[in-house]
Amino acid sequence: MDYIAHICYDGEKRREQSLYDHCVRTARYTSWALTDIGLVNCGHLIGLLHDVGKGSSNFQNYIRHSSAYDAYNSGLIDKPDFPCPVRGSVIHTFQGCIYLLERFHRDCDQMSQVTAEILATAIASHHGLFDCKGLDESNGFLHRLRYDKSKLDYEECIETLETEICSKSEIDNLFNKAKTEIGNTMKLIGNKFSTD
């Protein structure tokens, strides 16, 4: 399957961006954006994983149908013969977060846990922030981890990630480098506050 991340219209011409291209380009951009603060690998990993939830047939149907209605509403095509999908009805931001927390947070050292939480927060909130810990004692991470994975097409999305976007070993390598970067950043912050 050719997985699509974005569809837009340039005049009457329909343009698609593949999921692979979108994730790799985002990884390059986020690693570049975080270069000056020493979080290059963190940025790269966040970029690769942020839209993993788009790697399912349900999301692919959703994006194709949504873009058809966008084109219809812009007067570019006749009304589609299928119902307009409800915006946001297919979640795509939980999968990358769950993946990191399951692989690098459970039964891991404290630095891995902190790194997984920081990266998962960036991924899970890339369309809006959430409370890691709410005033009502709710936990944004647990909410995502406890969410019914079958409703997220989780297994399909992870298979797409590991076969279409990047390998498990590449993710492991990036995570270990990201963990070092987070550790170095925490030391710098600690040193800054201990000298003030």
XYZ file of C-alpha atoms in Angstrom:
196
model
C 0.000 0.000 0.000
C 1.182 3.531 -0.719
C 0.642 5.259 2.596
C -0.262 8.942 2.345
C 0.403 11.520 5.050
C -1.082 14.609 3.364
C -3.220 15.456 0.357
C -3.702 18.966 -0.935
C -4.841 20.708 -4.084
C -2.703 23.174 -6.012
C -5.412 24.715 -8.111
C -7.081 21.675 -9.641
C -3.975 19.511 -9.350
C -4.078 16.995 -6.511
C -0.788 16.511 -4.674
C 0.057 13.762 -2.218
C 2.894 13.424 0.258
C 3.779 9.866 1.192
C 3.960 8.888 4.844
C 7.592 7.882 4.397
C 8.526 11.224 2.815
C 6.600 13.185 5.436
C 8.166 11.369 8.407
C 11.710 11.516 6.999
C 11.409 15.213 6.097
C 9.936 16.005 9.510
C 12.791 14.057 11.147
C 15.335 16.138 9.215
C 13.576 19.374 10.119
C 13.136 18.602 13.814
C 16.725 17.394 14.160
C 17.915 20.616 12.481
C 15.629 22.733 14.703
C 17.059 21.102 17.847
C 20.716 21.178 16.774
C 21.631 24.301 18.741
C 20.423 22.800 22.004
C 22.105 19.436 21.433
C 18.988 17.338 20.842
C 19.546 16.287 17.216
C 18.698 12.600 17.713
C 15.705 13.455 19.889
C 14.367 15.591 17.069
C 15.059 12.931 14.477
C 13.225 10.248 16.450
C 10.261 12.524 17.190
C 9.965 13.350 13.493
C 10.052 9.709 12.435
C 7.430 8.610 14.968
C 5.046 11.572 15.145
C 2.622 10.388 12.422
C 2.971 6.614 12.802
C -0.793 6.472 13.348
C -1.319 7.352 9.689
C 0.018 3.928 8.704
C -3.301 2.092 8.779
C -5.937 1.353 6.155
C -8.526 3.155 8.317
C -6.493 6.344 8.342
C -5.793 6.022 4.613
C -9.534 5.796 3.886
C -10.138 8.729 6.216
C -7.556 10.995 4.550
C -8.701 10.107 1.030
C -12.353 10.744 1.878
C -11.560 13.955 3.793
C -9.497 15.344 0.930
C -12.288 14.532 -1.527
C -14.688 16.615 0.587
C -12.101 19.406 0.826
C -11.931 19.407 -2.986
C -15.725 19.318 -3.231
C -16.081 22.232 -0.774
C -13.571 24.193 -2.868
C -15.630 23.573 -5.983
C -12.977 21.401 -7.636
C -14.960 18.161 -7.921
C -18.549 16.932 -7.770
C -19.934 15.782 -4.443
C -18.413 12.390 -3.510
C -20.740 9.383 -3.311
C -19.634 8.512 0.239
C -20.298 10.266 3.553
C -17.979 12.996 4.771
C -15.773 11.655 7.585
C -15.856 13.386 10.948
C -12.674 15.434 11.414
C -10.403 13.769 13.972
C -12.434 10.542 13.995
C -9.297 8.463 13.344
C -6.660 9.043 16.023
C -3.100 9.173 14.692
C -1.128 10.794 17.532
C -1.320 8.037 20.172
C 0.532 5.276 18.310
C 4.058 6.777 18.350
C 3.646 7.712 22.007
C 2.490 4.208 22.954
C 5.313 2.653 20.943
C 7.984 4.637 22.816
C 6.456 4.033 26.228
C 6.009 0.303 25.668
C 9.494 -0.226 24.289
C 11.569 2.128 26.433
C 9.623 2.894 29.605
C 8.588 -0.459 31.047
C 11.245 -2.358 33.006
C 13.924 0.143 31.931
C 16.443 2.319 33.700
C 15.323 5.725 34.960
C 17.089 7.665 32.168
C 15.292 5.593 29.528
C 11.985 6.262 31.274
C 12.560 10.021 31.404
C 13.692 10.099 27.774
C 10.687 8.042 26.648
C 8.323 10.373 28.519
C 9.854 13.537 27.031
C 9.803 12.185 23.475
C 6.330 10.655 23.897
C 4.977 14.002 25.135
C 6.251 15.747 22.001
C 4.779 13.075 19.733
C 1.411 12.716 21.460
C 0.859 16.466 21.687
C 1.905 17.493 18.193
C -1.678 18.629 17.505
C -2.316 19.995 20.986
C -0.945 19.721 24.489
C -2.177 17.298 27.106
C -1.609 17.140 30.837
C 0.925 14.520 31.848
C -0.716 14.700 35.272
C -4.044 16.530 35.593
C -5.483 18.262 38.653
C -7.944 15.375 38.915
C -4.971 12.966 39.116
C -5.592 11.793 35.545
C -2.471 10.746 33.680
C -2.086 11.592 29.984
C 0.409 8.791 29.411
C -1.727 6.132 31.080
C -4.755 7.315 29.101
C -2.841 6.606 25.900
C -1.390 3.315 27.128
C -4.805 2.063 28.275
C -6.607 3.107 25.106
C -8.036 0.165 23.157
C -5.261 -0.554 20.651
C -7.645 -2.241 18.244
C -9.425 1.125 17.852
C -6.035 2.633 16.954
C -5.079 -0.091 14.454
C -1.916 -0.159 16.537
C -0.362 -3.373 15.248
C -0.886 -2.344 11.617
C 0.631 1.088 12.292
C 3.720 -0.398 13.970
C 4.201 -2.868 11.141
C 4.031 0.047 8.702
C 6.557 1.973 10.826
C 9.069 -0.866 10.970
C 8.734 -1.892 7.314
C 8.039 1.396 5.520
C 9.624 4.182 7.595
C 12.541 2.873 9.673
C 13.742 -0.361 11.197
C 13.468 -1.338 14.833
C 17.280 -1.313 15.106
C 17.420 2.243 13.725
C 14.860 3.301 16.326
C 16.883 1.592 19.078
C 20.034 3.374 17.914
C 18.295 6.773 17.768
C 16.717 6.221 21.181
C 20.077 5.427 22.807
C 21.586 8.575 21.305
C 18.527 10.588 22.379
C 18.897 9.236 25.915
C 22.497 10.511 25.992
C 21.352 13.916 24.709
C 18.612 14.182 27.368
C 21.136 13.158 30.058
C 23.609 15.811 28.885
C 20.858 18.440 28.828
C 19.751 17.526 32.345
C 23.365 17.849 33.563
C 23.656 21.295 31.950
C 20.421 22.407 33.589
C 21.539 20.983 36.945
C 24.911 22.747 36.660
C 23.197 26.036 35.770
C 20.962 25.928 38.834
C 23.739 24.764 41.187
C 25.901 27.773 40.251
C 23.138 30.407 40.533
